[in-house]
mmCIF file of C-alpha atoms in Angstrom:
data_model
loop_
_atom_site.group_PDB
_atom_site.id
_atom_site.type_symbol
_atom_site.label_atom_id
_atom_site.label_comp_id
_atom_site.label_asym_id
_atom_site.label_seq_id
_atom_site.Cartn_x
_atom_site.Cartn_y
_atom_site.Cartn_z
ATOM 1 C CA MET A 1 39.656 71.649 47.257
ATOM 2 C CA PRO A 2 37.189 69.049 45.838
ATOM 3 C CA GLU A 3 39.162 68.703 42.624
ATOM 4 C CA ALA A 4 42.085 67.199 44.672
ATOM 5 C CA GLY A 5 39.871 64.178 45.214
ATOM 6 C CA ALA A 6 38.507 63.777 41.762
ATOM 7 C CA PRO A 7 39.849 61.110 39.349
ATOM 8 C CA GLU A 8 42.951 62.489 37.529
ATOM 9 C CA PRO A 9 41.352 63.157 34.104
ATOM 10 C CA ILE A 10 38.546 65.140 35.691
ATOM 11 C CA ALA A 11 40.930 67.007 37.963
ATOM 12 C CA ARG A 12 42.962 67.970 34.911
ATOM 13 C CA LEU A 13 39.944 69.060 32.917
ATOM 14 C CA ILE A 14 38.816 71.211 35.774
ATOM 15 C CA GLN A 15 42.328 72.713 35.907
ATOM 16 C CA GLU A 16 42.355 73.406 32.125
ATOM 17 C CA PHE A 17 38.929 74.957 32.259
ATOM 18 C CA SER A 18 39.886 77.209 35.158
ATOM 19 C CA LYS A 19 42.743 78.681 33.043
ATOM 20 C CA LEU A 20 40.069 80.277 30.791
ATOM 21 C CA PRO A 21 39.258 83.907 31.523
ATOM 22 C CA GLY A 22 36.246 84.368 33.761
ATOM 23 C CA ILE A 23 36.030 80.740 34.766
ATOM 24 C CA GLY A 24 36.610 80.308 38.460
ATOM 25 C CA PRO A 25 37.269 76.960 40.215
ATOM 26 C CA LYS A 26 33.574 76.358 40.940
ATOM 27 C CA SER A 27 32.519 76.994 37.228
ATOM 28 C CA ALA A 28 35.430 74.872 35.987
ATOM 29 C CA GLN A 29 34.134 72.046 38.189
ATOM 30 C CA ARG A 30 30.584 72.355 36.953
ATOM 31 C CA LEU A 31 31.790 72.475 33.302
ATOM 32 C CA ALA A 32 34.001 69.382 33.802
ATOM 33 C CA TYR A 33 31.080 67.368 35.331
ATOM 34 C CA HIS A 34 28.818 68.573 32.447
ATOM 35 C CA VAL A 35 31.335 67.201 29.996
ATOM 36 C CA LEU A 36 31.456 63.944 31.879
ATOM 37 C CA LYS A 37 27.770 63.555 31.610
ATOM 38 C CA ALA A 38 27.313 65.001 28.064
ATOM 39 C CA PRO A 39 27.288 62.863 24.948
ATOM 40 C CA GLU A 40 30.838 61.977 23.776
ATOM 41 C CA ASP A 41 30.175 63.766 20.457
ATOM 42 C CA ASP A 42 29.774 67.112 22.239
ATOM 43 C CA ALA A 43 33.062 66.788 23.936
ATOM 44 C CA ARG A 44 34.708 65.665 20.740
ATOM 45 C CA ALA A 45 33.138 68.635 18.815
ATOM 46 C CA LEU A 46 34.515 71.045 21.418
ATOM 47 C CA ALA A 47 38.007 69.415 21.278
ATOM 48 C CA GLN A 48 37.949 69.508 17.506
ATOM 49 C CA ALA A 49 36.840 73.119 17.333
ATOM 50 C CA LEU A 50 39.739 74.018 19.743
ATOM 51 C CA ALA A 51 42.272 72.265 17.520
ATOM 52 C CA ASP A 52 40.831 73.853 14.429
ATOM 53 C CA VAL A 53 41.009 77.335 15.696
ATOM 54 C CA LYS A 54 44.740 76.892 16.405
ATOM 55 C CA GLU A 55 45.495 75.003 13.225
ATOM 56 C CA ARG A 56 43.368 76.708 10.628
ATOM 57 C CA VAL A 57 43.021 80.407 11.692
ATOM 58 C CA VAL A 58 45.840 82.625 10.441
ATOM 59 C CA LEU A 59 46.185 86.452 10.150
ATOM 60 C CA CYS A 60 45.472 88.148 6.844
ATOM 61 C CA GLU A 61 48.837 89.343 5.528
ATOM 62 C CA THR A 62 47.318 92.622 4.468
ATOM 63 C CA CYS A 63 44.905 93.762 7.207
ATOM 64 C CA PHE A 64 45.883 91.244 9.942
ATOM 65 C CA TYR A 65 42.304 90.315 10.520
ATOM 66 C CA ILE A 66 41.775 86.608 11.452
ATOM 67 C CA THR A 67 41.028 84.345 8.537
ATOM 68 C CA VAL A 68 41.193 80.788 7.154
ATOM 69 C CA SER A 69 42.470 82.044 3.750
ATOM 70 C CA ASP A 70 44.940 84.860 2.946
ATOM 71 C CA PRO A 71 43.874 87.514 1.775
ATOM 72 C CA CYS A 72 40.790 87.530 4.105
ATOM 73 C CA ALA A 73 37.277 87.750 2.807
ATOM 74 C CA LEU A 74 37.148 91.509 3.682
ATOM 75 C CA CYS A 75 40.343 92.319 1.792
ATOM 76 C CA ASP A 76 39.165 90.167 -1.154
ATOM 77 C CA GLU A 77 35.858 91.881 -1.528
ATOM 78 C CA GLU A 78 35.975 93.921 -4.698
ATOM 79 C CA GLN A 79 33.123 96.284 -3.885
ATOM 80 C CA ARG A 80 35.079 97.674 -0.950
ATOM 81 C CA ASP A 81 36.690 101.109 -1.173
ATOM 82 C CA PRO A 82 40.495 100.651 -0.903
ATOM 83 C CA THR A 83 41.139 104.283 -0.384
ATOM 84 C CA LEU A 84 39.502 104.120 3.098
ATOM 85 C CA VAL A 85 41.196 102.120 5.964
ATOM 86 C CA CYS A 86 39.579 101.689 9.435
ATOM 87 C CA VAL A 87 42.252 100.935 12.133
ATOM 88 C CA VAL A 88 41.084 98.882 15.046
ATOM 89 C CA GLU A 89 42.745 97.273 18.140
ATOM 90 C CA GLN A 90 41.208 93.824 17.999
ATOM 91 C CA PRO A 91 39.917 91.367 15.346
ATOM 92 C CA LEU A 92 36.547 91.360 17.169
ATOM 93 C CA ASP A 93 36.315 95.218 16.580
ATOM 94 C CA VAL A 94 36.113 94.439 12.853
ATOM 95 C CA LEU A 95 32.925 92.591 13.337
ATOM 96 C CA VAL A 96 31.483 95.257 15.430
ATOM 97 C CA VAL A 97 32.127 97.993 12.763
ATOM 98 C CA GLU A 98 30.846 95.607 10.123
ATOM 99 C CA ARG A 99 27.641 95.167 11.958
ATOM 100 C CA THR A 100 26.814 98.816 11.643
ATOM 101 C CA GLY A 101 26.601 98.202 7.873
ATOM 102 C CA GLY A 102 27.833 101.835 7.410
ATOM 103 C CA PHE A 103 31.459 101.152 6.456
ATOM 104 C CA ARG A 104 32.560 99.873 3.036
ATOM 105 C CA GLY A 105 36.281 100.470 3.252
ATOM 106 C CA LEU A 106 39.048 98.144 4.364
ATOM 107 C CA TYR A 107 40.479 97.378 7.748
ATOM 108 C CA HIS A 108 43.704 97.270 9.669
ATOM 109 C CA VAL A 109 43.923 95.354 12.944
ATOM 110 C CA LEU A 110 46.764 96.492 15.265
ATOM 111 C CA HIS A 111 46.393 93.582 17.689
ATOM 112 C CA GLY A 112 46.424 95.677 20.822
ATOM 113 C CA SER A 113 47.090 99.245 22.045
ATOM 114 C CA LEU A 114 50.266 100.933 23.314
ATOM 115 C CA ASN A 115 50.668 99.997 26.904
ATOM 116 C CA PRO A 116 54.139 100.616 28.339
ATOM 117 C CA ILE A 117 53.176 99.119 31.723
ATOM 118 C CA ASP A 118 52.289 95.761 30.127
ATOM 119 C CA GLY A 119 55.338 96.057 27.875
ATOM 120 C CA VAL A 120 53.373 96.691 24.657
ATOM 121 C CA GLY A 121 55.355 99.178 22.484
ATOM 122 C CA PRO A 122 54.895 100.130 18.793
ATOM 123 C CA GLU A 123 56.907 97.147 17.704
ATOM 124 C CA GLN A 124 54.434 94.744 19.294
ATOM 125 C CA LEU A 125 51.601 96.211 17.171
ATOM 126 C CA ARG A 126 51.035 96.046 13.393
ATOM 127 C CA ILE A 127 51.930 99.789 13.052
ATOM 128 C CA GLN A 128 54.836 99.404 10.572
ATOM 129 C CA GLU A 129 52.725 97.246 8.376
ATOM 130 C CA LEU A 130 49.999 100.070 8.410
ATOM 131 C CA LEU A 131 52.594 102.564 7.364
ATOM 132 C CA ARG A 132 53.741 100.358 4.501
ATOM 133 C CA ARG A 133 50.105 99.975 3.353
ATOM 134 C CA VAL A 134 49.670 103.769 3.329
ATOM 135 C CA GLU A 135 53.044 104.332 1.669
ATOM 136 C CA ALA A 136 51.945 101.989 -1.167
ATOM 137 C CA GLY A 137 49.860 104.946 -2.293
ATOM 138 C CA GLN A 138 46.156 103.931 -2.594
ATOM 139 C CA VAL A 139 44.892 104.985 0.834
ATOM 140 C CA VAL A 140 43.355 108.501 1.051
ATOM 141 C CA GLU A 141 41.843 108.382 4.605
ATOM 142 C CA VAL A 142 42.710 106.303 7.763
ATOM 143 C CA ILE A 143 39.954 106.249 10.427
ATOM 144 C CA MET A 144 41.282 105.540 13.817
ATOM 145 C CA ALA A 145 38.727 103.295 15.655
ATOM 146 C CA THR A 146 40.735 102.574 18.769
ATOM 147 C CA ASN A 147 39.063 102.364 22.049
ATOM 148 C CA PRO A 148 38.287 105.759 23.801
ATOM 149 C CA SER A 149 40.581 104.642 26.636
ATOM 150 C CA LEU A 150 43.939 106.058 27.689
ATOM 151 C CA GLU A 151 45.819 103.423 25.707
ATOM 152 C CA GLY A 152 43.574 103.607 22.705
ATOM 153 C CA GLU A 153 43.836 107.356 22.542
ATOM 154 C CA ALA A 154 47.694 107.164 22.876
ATOM 155 C CA THR A 155 47.756 104.624 20.163
ATOM 156 C CA SER A 156 45.771 106.865 17.815
ATOM 157 C CA MET A 157 47.947 109.784 18.534
ATOM 158 C CA TYR A 158 51.082 107.769 17.980
ATOM 159 C CA VAL A 159 49.827 106.391 14.652
ATOM 160 C CA GLN A 160 48.474 109.819 13.529
ATOM 161 C CA ARG A 161 51.920 111.391 14.062
ATOM 162 C CA LEU A 162 53.464 108.728 11.833
ATOM 163 C CA LEU A 163 50.912 109.052 9.088
ATOM 164 C CA GLN A 164 50.651 112.851 8.959
ATOM 165 C CA PRO A 165 53.892 113.322 6.898
ATOM 166 C CA LEU A 166 52.427 111.075 4.202
ATOM 167 C CA GLY A 167 49.778 113.721 3.459
ATOM 168 C CA ILE A 168 46.654 111.604 3.947
ATOM 169 C CA ARG A 169 43.564 112.352 6.015
ATOM 170 C CA VAL A 170 43.671 110.776 9.501
ATOM 171 C CA THR A 171 40.333 110.856 11.427
ATOM 172 C CA ARG A 172 38.960 109.151 14.447
ATOM 173 C CA LEU A 173 35.508 108.153 15.697
ATOM 174 C CA ALA A 174 33.373 110.939 17.125
ATOM 175 C CA ARG A 175 33.235 111.362 20.907
ATOM 176 C CA GLY A 176 29.928 112.227 22.390
ATOM 177 C CA LEU A 177 26.723 110.904 24.039
ATOM 178 C CA PRO A 178 25.998 107.239 23.395
ATOM 179 C CA SER A 179 22.435 106.840 21.937
ATOM 180 C CA GLY A 180 19.853 106.302 24.481
ATOM 181 C CA ALA A 181 21.950 107.853 27.272
ATOM 182 C CA ASP A 182 20.611 110.024 30.052
ATOM 183 C CA ILE A 183 22.470 113.374 30.460
ATOM 184 C CA GLU A 184 21.777 113.317 34.116
ATOM 185 C CA TYR A 185 23.888 110.246 34.543
ATOM 186 C CA MET A 186 26.636 110.952 32.026
ATOM 187 C CA ASP A 187 30.221 111.231 33.220
ATOM 188 C CA ASP A 188 32.074 114.503 33.118
ATOM 189 C CA LEU A 189 34.576 113.449 30.428
ATOM 190 C CA THR A 190 31.946 112.195 27.993
ATOM 191 C CA LEU A 191 29.816 115.245 28.498
ATOM 192 C CA SER A 192 32.770 117.784 28.100
ATOM 193 C CA ARG A 193 33.730 115.919 24.878
ATOM 194 C CA ALA A 194 30.118 116.002 23.547
ATOM 195 C CA LEU A 195 30.271 119.780 24.205
ATOM 196 C CA GLU A 196 33.561 120.238 22.408
ATOM 197 C CA GLY A 197 32.341 118.170 19.434
ATOM 198 C CA ARG A 198 28.909 119.879 19.341
ATOM 199 C CA GLN A 199 27.327 119.868 15.798
ATOM 200 C CA GLU A 200 25.053 122.353 13.954
ATOM 201 C CA LEU A 201 21.357 121.418 14.173
ATOM 202 C CA MET B 1 25.172 88.334 15.852
ATOM 203 C CA PRO B 2 28.901 89.000 15.586
ATOM 204 C CA GLU B 3 29.797 85.297 15.444
ATOM 205 C CA ALA B 4 27.994 85.148 12.050
ATOM 206 C CA GLY B 5 30.800 87.212 10.593
ATOM 207 C CA ALA B 6 33.723 85.481 12.321
ATOM 208 C CA PRO B 7 35.789 82.986 10.329
ATOM 209 C CA GLU B 8 34.266 79.469 10.322
ATOM 210 C CA PRO B 9 36.554 77.801 12.935
ATOM 211 C CA ILE B 10 36.062 80.710 15.323
ATOM 212 C CA ALA B 11 32.285 80.722 14.829
ATOM 213 C CA ARG B 12 32.226 76.993 15.462
ATOM 214 C CA LEU B 13 34.224 77.235 18.615
ATOM 215 C CA ILE B 14 31.963 80.020 19.842
ATOM 216 C CA GLN B 15 29.038 77.800 19.118
ATOM 217 C CA GLU B 16 30.592 74.848 20.953
ATOM 218 C CA PHE B 17 31.531 76.994 24.054
ATOM 219 C CA SER B 18 27.948 78.373 24.219
ATOM 220 C CA LYS B 19 26.630 74.825 24.460
ATOM 221 C CA LEU B 20 28.293 74.579 27.954
ATOM 222 C CA PRO B 21 26.124 75.314 31.008
ATOM 223 C CA GLY B 22 26.321 78.924 32.205
ATOM 224 C CA ILE B 23 28.250 80.150 29.054
ATOM 225 C CA GLY B 24 26.165 82.743 27.167
ATOM 226 C CA PRO B 25 26.997 83.985 23.602
ATOM 227 C CA LYS B 26 29.119 86.803 24.981
ATOM 228 C CA SER B 27 31.205 84.587 27.195
ATOM 229 C CA ALA B 28 31.587 82.098 24.438
ATOM 230 C CA GLN B 29 32.927 84.774 22.136
ATOM 231 C CA ARG B 30 35.359 86.000 24.822
ATOM 232 C CA LEU B 31 36.599 82.425 25.404
ATOM 233 C CA ALA B 32 36.996 81.665 21.687
ATOM 234 C CA TYR B 33 39.108 84.871 21.160
ATOM 235 C CA HIS B 34 41.048 84.048 24.241
ATOM 236 C CA VAL B 35 41.911 80.634 22.785
ATOM 237 C CA LEU B 36 42.830 82.206 19.471
ATOM 238 C CA LYS B 37 45.422 84.414 21.311
ATOM 239 C CA ALA B 38 46.570 81.896 23.875
ATOM 240 C CA PRO B 39 49.565 79.596 23.248
ATOM 241 C CA GLU B 40 48.802 76.568 21.132
ATOM 242 C CA ASP B 41 49.822 74.257 23.999
ATOM 243 C CA ASP B 42 46.975 75.609 26.161
ATOM 244 C CA ALA B 43 44.380 74.889 23.572
ATOM 245 C CA ARG B 44 45.839 71.420 22.968
ATOM 246 C CA ALA B 45 45.864 70.709 26.712
ATOM 247 C CA LEU B 46 42.201 71.543 27.041
ATOM 248 C CA ALA B 47 41.303 69.495 23.915
ATOM 249 C CA GLN B 48 43.286 66.594 25.377
ATOM 250 C CA ALA B 49 41.729 66.860 28.676
ATOM 251 C CA LEU B 50 38.240 66.699 27.101
ATOM 252 C CA ALA B 51 39.192 63.634 25.141
ATOM 253 C CA ASP B 52 40.693 62.000 28.223
ATOM 254 C CA VAL B 53 37.625 62.580 30.396
ATOM 255 C CA LYS B 54 35.371 60.850 27.762
ATOM 256 C CA GLU B 55 37.840 58.094 27.068
ATOM 257 C CA ARG B 56 39.426 57.214 30.481
ATOM 258 C CA VAL B 57 36.693 57.874 33.000
ATOM 259 C CA VAL B 58 34.327 55.023 33.728
ATOM 260 C CA LEU B 59 31.977 54.206 36.550
ATOM 261 C CA CYS B 60 32.997 51.967 39.354
ATOM 262 C CA GLU B 61 30.929 48.759 39.012
ATOM 263 C CA THR B 62 30.379 48.547 42.693
ATOM 264 C CA CYS B 63 29.485 52.152 43.883
ATOM 265 C CA PHE B 64 29.106 53.849 40.429
ATOM 266 C CA TYR B 65 31.458 56.642 41.478
ATOM 267 C CA ILE B 66 33.619 57.986 38.599
ATOM 268 C CA THR B 67 36.969 56.356 38.261
ATOM 269 C CA VAL B 68 39.818 55.464 35.961
ATOM 270 C CA SER B 69 40.165 51.953 37.384
ATOM 271 C CA ASP B 70 37.423 49.580 38.503
ATOM 272 C CA PRO B 71 36.915 49.136 41.513
ATOM 273 C CA CYS B 72 37.437 52.749 42.388
ATOM 274 C CA ALA B 73 40.037 53.993 44.947
ATOM 275 C CA LEU B 74 37.279 54.438 47.575
ATOM 276 C CA CYS B 75 35.907 50.852 47.194
ATOM 277 C CA ASP B 76 39.487 49.562 47.083
ATOM 278 C CA GLU B 77 40.469 51.255 50.317
ATOM 279 C CA GLU B 78 40.802 48.416 52.981
ATOM 280 C CA GLN B 79 40.528 50.660 56.024
ATOM 281 C CA ARG B 80 36.949 51.648 55.105
ATOM 282 C CA ASP B 81 33.964 50.184 56.842
ATOM 283 C CA PRO B 82 32.029 48.035 54.352
ATOM 284 C CA THR B 83 28.982 47.789 56.674
ATOM 285 C CA LEU B 84 28.245 51.462 56.154
ATOM 286 C CA VAL B 85 27.034 52.811 52.755
ATOM 287 C CA CYS B 86 26.300 56.468 52.126
ATOM 288 C CA VAL B 87 23.987 57.008 49.150
ATOM 289 C CA VAL B 88 24.342 60.177 47.143
ATOM 290 C CA GLU B 89 22.775 61.612 44.029
ATOM 291 C CA GLN B 90 25.900 62.786 42.077
ATOM 292 C CA PRO B 91 29.607 61.783 41.923
ATOM 293 C CA LEU B 92 30.517 65.312 43.073
ATOM 294 C CA ASP B 93 28.593 64.646 46.286
ATOM 295 C CA VAL B 94 31.036 61.982 47.171
ATOM 296 C CA LEU B 95 33.899 64.470 47.209
ATOM 297 C CA VAL B 96 31.797 66.825 49.350
ATOM 298 C CA VAL B 97 31.150 64.038 51.980
ATOM 299 C CA GLU B 98 34.838 62.973 51.870
ATOM 300 C CA ARG B 99 35.975 66.536 52.533
ATOM 301 C CA THR B 100 34.205 66.489 55.954
ATOM 302 C CA GLY B 101 36.712 63.639 56.941
ATOM 303 C CA GLY B 102 34.005 62.358 59.112
ATOM 304 C CA PHE B 103 32.862 59.330 57.011
ATOM 305 C CA ARG B 104 34.885 56.140 56.713
ATOM 306 C CA GLY B 105 32.290 53.900 54.981
ATOM 307 C CA LEU B 106 31.491 53.261 51.366
ATOM 308 C CA TYR B 107 29.447 55.072 48.876
ATOM 309 C CA HIS B 108 26.780 54.435 46.339
ATOM 310 C CA VAL B 109 26.027 56.999 43.610
ATOM 311 C CA LEU B 110 22.540 56.891 42.189
ATOM 312 C CA HIS B 111 23.326 59.270 39.316
ATOM 313 C CA GLY B 112 20.261 61.537 39.775
ATOM 314 C CA SER B 113 17.016 61.741 41.795
ATOM 315 C CA LEU B 114 13.454 60.644 40.969
ATOM 316 C CA ASN B 115 11.867 63.216 38.693
ATOM 317 C CA PRO B 116 8.748 62.142 36.830
ATOM 318 C CA ILE B 117 8.527 65.499 34.973
ATOM 319 C CA ASP B 118 11.991 65.067 33.491
ATOM 320 C CA GLY B 119 11.285 61.325 32.868
ATOM 321 C CA VAL B 120 13.621 60.088 35.574
ATOM 322 C CA GLY B 121 12.151 56.949 37.104
ATOM 323 C CA PRO B 122 13.727 54.334 39.380
ATOM 324 C CA GLU B 123 15.062 52.394 36.463
ATOM 325 C CA GLN B 124 17.194 55.435 35.390
ATOM 326 C CA LEU B 125 19.019 55.351 38.726
ATOM 327 C CA ARG B 126 21.345 52.898 40.217
ATOM 328 C CA ILE B 127 18.672 51.728 42.746
ATOM 329 C CA GLN B 128 18.586 48.024 41.759
ATOM 330 C CA GLU B 129 22.337 47.897 42.042
ATOM 331 C CA LEU B 130 22.089 49.342 45.642
ATOM 332 C CA LEU B 131 19.525 46.634 46.520
ATOM 333 C CA ARG B 132 21.788 43.889 45.255
ATOM 334 C CA ARG B 133 24.707 45.317 47.235
ATOM 335 C CA VAL B 134 22.641 45.267 50.421
ATOM 336 C CA GLU B 135 21.256 41.785 49.674
ATOM 337 C CA ALA B 136 24.750 40.488 49.426
ATOM 338 C CA GLY B 137 24.637 40.748 53.211
ATOM 339 C CA GLN B 138 27.587 42.863 54.540
ATOM 340 C CA VAL B 139 25.834 46.241 54.844
ATOM 341 C CA VAL B 140 24.398 47.184 58.184
ATOM 342 C CA GLU B 141 23.437 50.886 57.617
ATOM 343 C CA VAL B 142 22.561 52.910 54.650
ATOM 344 C CA ILE B 143 22.834 56.714 55.094
ATOM 345 C CA MET B 144 20.668 58.567 52.525
ATOM 346 C CA ALA B 145 22.568 61.672 51.592
ATOM 347 C CA THR B 146 20.221 62.922 48.742
ATOM 348 C CA ASN B 147 19.557 66.564 48.468
ATOM 349 C CA PRO B 148 17.004 68.159 50.820
ATOM 350 C CA SER B 149 14.795 68.979 47.734
ATOM 351 C CA LEU B 150 11.497 67.529 46.747
ATOM 352 C CA GLU B 151 13.119 65.170 44.274
ATOM 353 C CA GLY B 152 15.927 64.134 46.756
ATOM 354 C CA GLU B 153 13.304 63.475 49.523
ATOM 355 C CA ALA B 154 11.194 61.364 47.265
ATOM 356 C CA THR B 155 14.179 59.398 46.168
ATOM 357 C CA SER B 156 15.179 58.722 49.824
ATOM 358 C CA MET B 157 11.689 57.622 50.677
ATOM 359 C CA TYR B 158 11.479 55.327 47.671
ATOM 360 C CA VAL B 159 14.837 53.712 48.501
ATOM 361 C CA GLN B 160 14.032 53.398 52.169
ATOM 362 C CA ARG B 161 10.790 51.555 51.380
ATOM 363 C CA LEU B 162 12.811 49.033 49.220
ATOM 364 C CA LEU B 163 15.490 48.602 51.820
ATOM 365 C CA GLN B 164 13.323 48.238 54.968
ATOM 366 C CA PRO B 165 12.215 44.647 54.306
ATOM 367 C CA LEU B 166 15.922 43.718 54.288
ATOM 368 C CA GLY B 167 16.259 44.472 57.897
ATOM 369 C CA ILE B 168 18.999 47.023 57.792
ATOM 370 C CA ARG B 169 19.214 50.421 59.382
ATOM 371 C CA VAL B 170 18.300 53.256 56.903
ATOM 372 C CA THR B 171 19.064 56.800 58.095
ATOM 373 C CA ARG B 172 19.347 60.197 56.422
ATOM 374 C CA LEU B 173 21.289 63.359 56.968
ATOM 375 C CA ALA B 174 19.905 65.586 59.780
ATOM 376 C CA ARG B 175 17.753 68.603 58.861
ATOM 377 C CA GLY B 176 18.290 71.830 60.762
ATOM 378 C CA LEU B 177 20.046 75.205 60.857
ATOM 379 C CA PRO B 178 23.187 75.440 58.722
ATOM 380 C CA SER B 179 26.161 76.592 60.847
ATOM 381 C CA GLY B 180 26.721 80.378 60.813
ATOM 382 C CA ALA B 181 23.004 80.973 59.924
ATOM 383 C CA ASP B 182 20.948 83.804 61.312
ATOM 384 C CA ILE B 183 17.616 82.549 62.676
ATOM 385 C CA GLU B 184 16.023 85.938 61.776
ATOM 386 C CA TYR B 185 16.618 85.190 58.036
ATOM 387 C CA MET B 186 15.936 81.453 58.130
ATOM 388 C CA ASP B 187 13.054 80.066 56.017
ATOM 389 C CA ASP B 188 9.994 78.483 57.634
ATOM 390 C CA LEU B 189 10.661 74.970 56.382
ATOM 391 C CA THR B 190 14.255 74.856 57.686
ATOM 392 C CA LEU B 191 13.203 76.355 61.023
ATOM 393 C CA SER B 192 10.222 73.992 61.463
ATOM 394 C CA ARG B 193 12.449 71.055 60.686
ATOM 395 C CA ALA B 194 15.144 72.341 63.084
ATOM 396 C CA LEU B 195 12.420 72.431 65.730
ATOM 397 C CA GLU B 196 11.160 68.888 65.038
ATOM 398 C CA GLY B 197 14.663 67.538 65.125
ATOM 399 C CA ARG B 198 15.740 69.461 68.329
ATOM 400 C CA GLN B 199 18.456 67.903 70.417
ATOM 401 C CA GLU B 200 19.105 67.654 74.156
ATOM 402 C CA LEU B 201 21.717 70.250 75.316
#
């Protein structure tokens, strides 16, 4: 272990870096020595950015997207359609949907998906808050944009069952072939779902 | 660019992370969202470690290894042989030589290698300081442990030419087959150097 021999502040920085996801001991070492050689301002900027994220970023009390001011910029935008709510698992997913430029409704971030093995039940997600939003009366359609994974699908089904009695439309993103795909190399599940969801030409 | 849409502190943290070597935009984004979700103490510990490295780590005035106290722990160790100095390019190289357990002399860190293309000349390296150490009289042998690269070799040759008039022994690490290597897959240069440096069985 080379970090055992490094001076204490370096060894500690290596240790802190290696706690980050995808950063192994070797990368952590390389990053720490980079910081050591880099201008002091760079290290200070990174340290400040870390502190700022923890101090200034909060969750929007309406949609639970990450924001520096509550309500968030998305909820605050008047041109958006408040009758349409897109439900996503993670804050990052909001940006991905926004990038398409094809959605002008509001969002609701669940902050995860149902995963009993990892101890994530409905009470760990922002599901009750979504129900209250819908019960407030303005929402006409909820689009479930959870991941097409086991957990994402289970979450969508669970939410859909709760929303159905409220008499609104609950939809989910289409399943099918990703654009640019080659049918020859498509997995069975994707292909069978594309078949099921076939559309008129 | 998804970071364009993220709240400012997140976008800035993504930007700062992506300045680090080997961290692309995608990794930077993943790291920033990890920090957002991680306990505040973890982010604080990393920020503090960054600050500490820049504030507390200095170079040893004798060997130019990184240290929190001058002279460094290596120069300060009485059992070490002060007649033997191992010259390396980077602070990290000291740890690598130390790990072998086979060297009990002192070190001298050049902080780079001669590289005219990148504007690194002798005055950017700790070469004059090495000369003064040798001129002080106690050193008997200098072991050049620069990298077996074009720049490392050039640096060794340069230093050797400066040290020769002082009448000390200047050696360098052996060139040859790395242990566990397969001769079939060895490159020509390594093999021809292993031939040149062949030893009696």
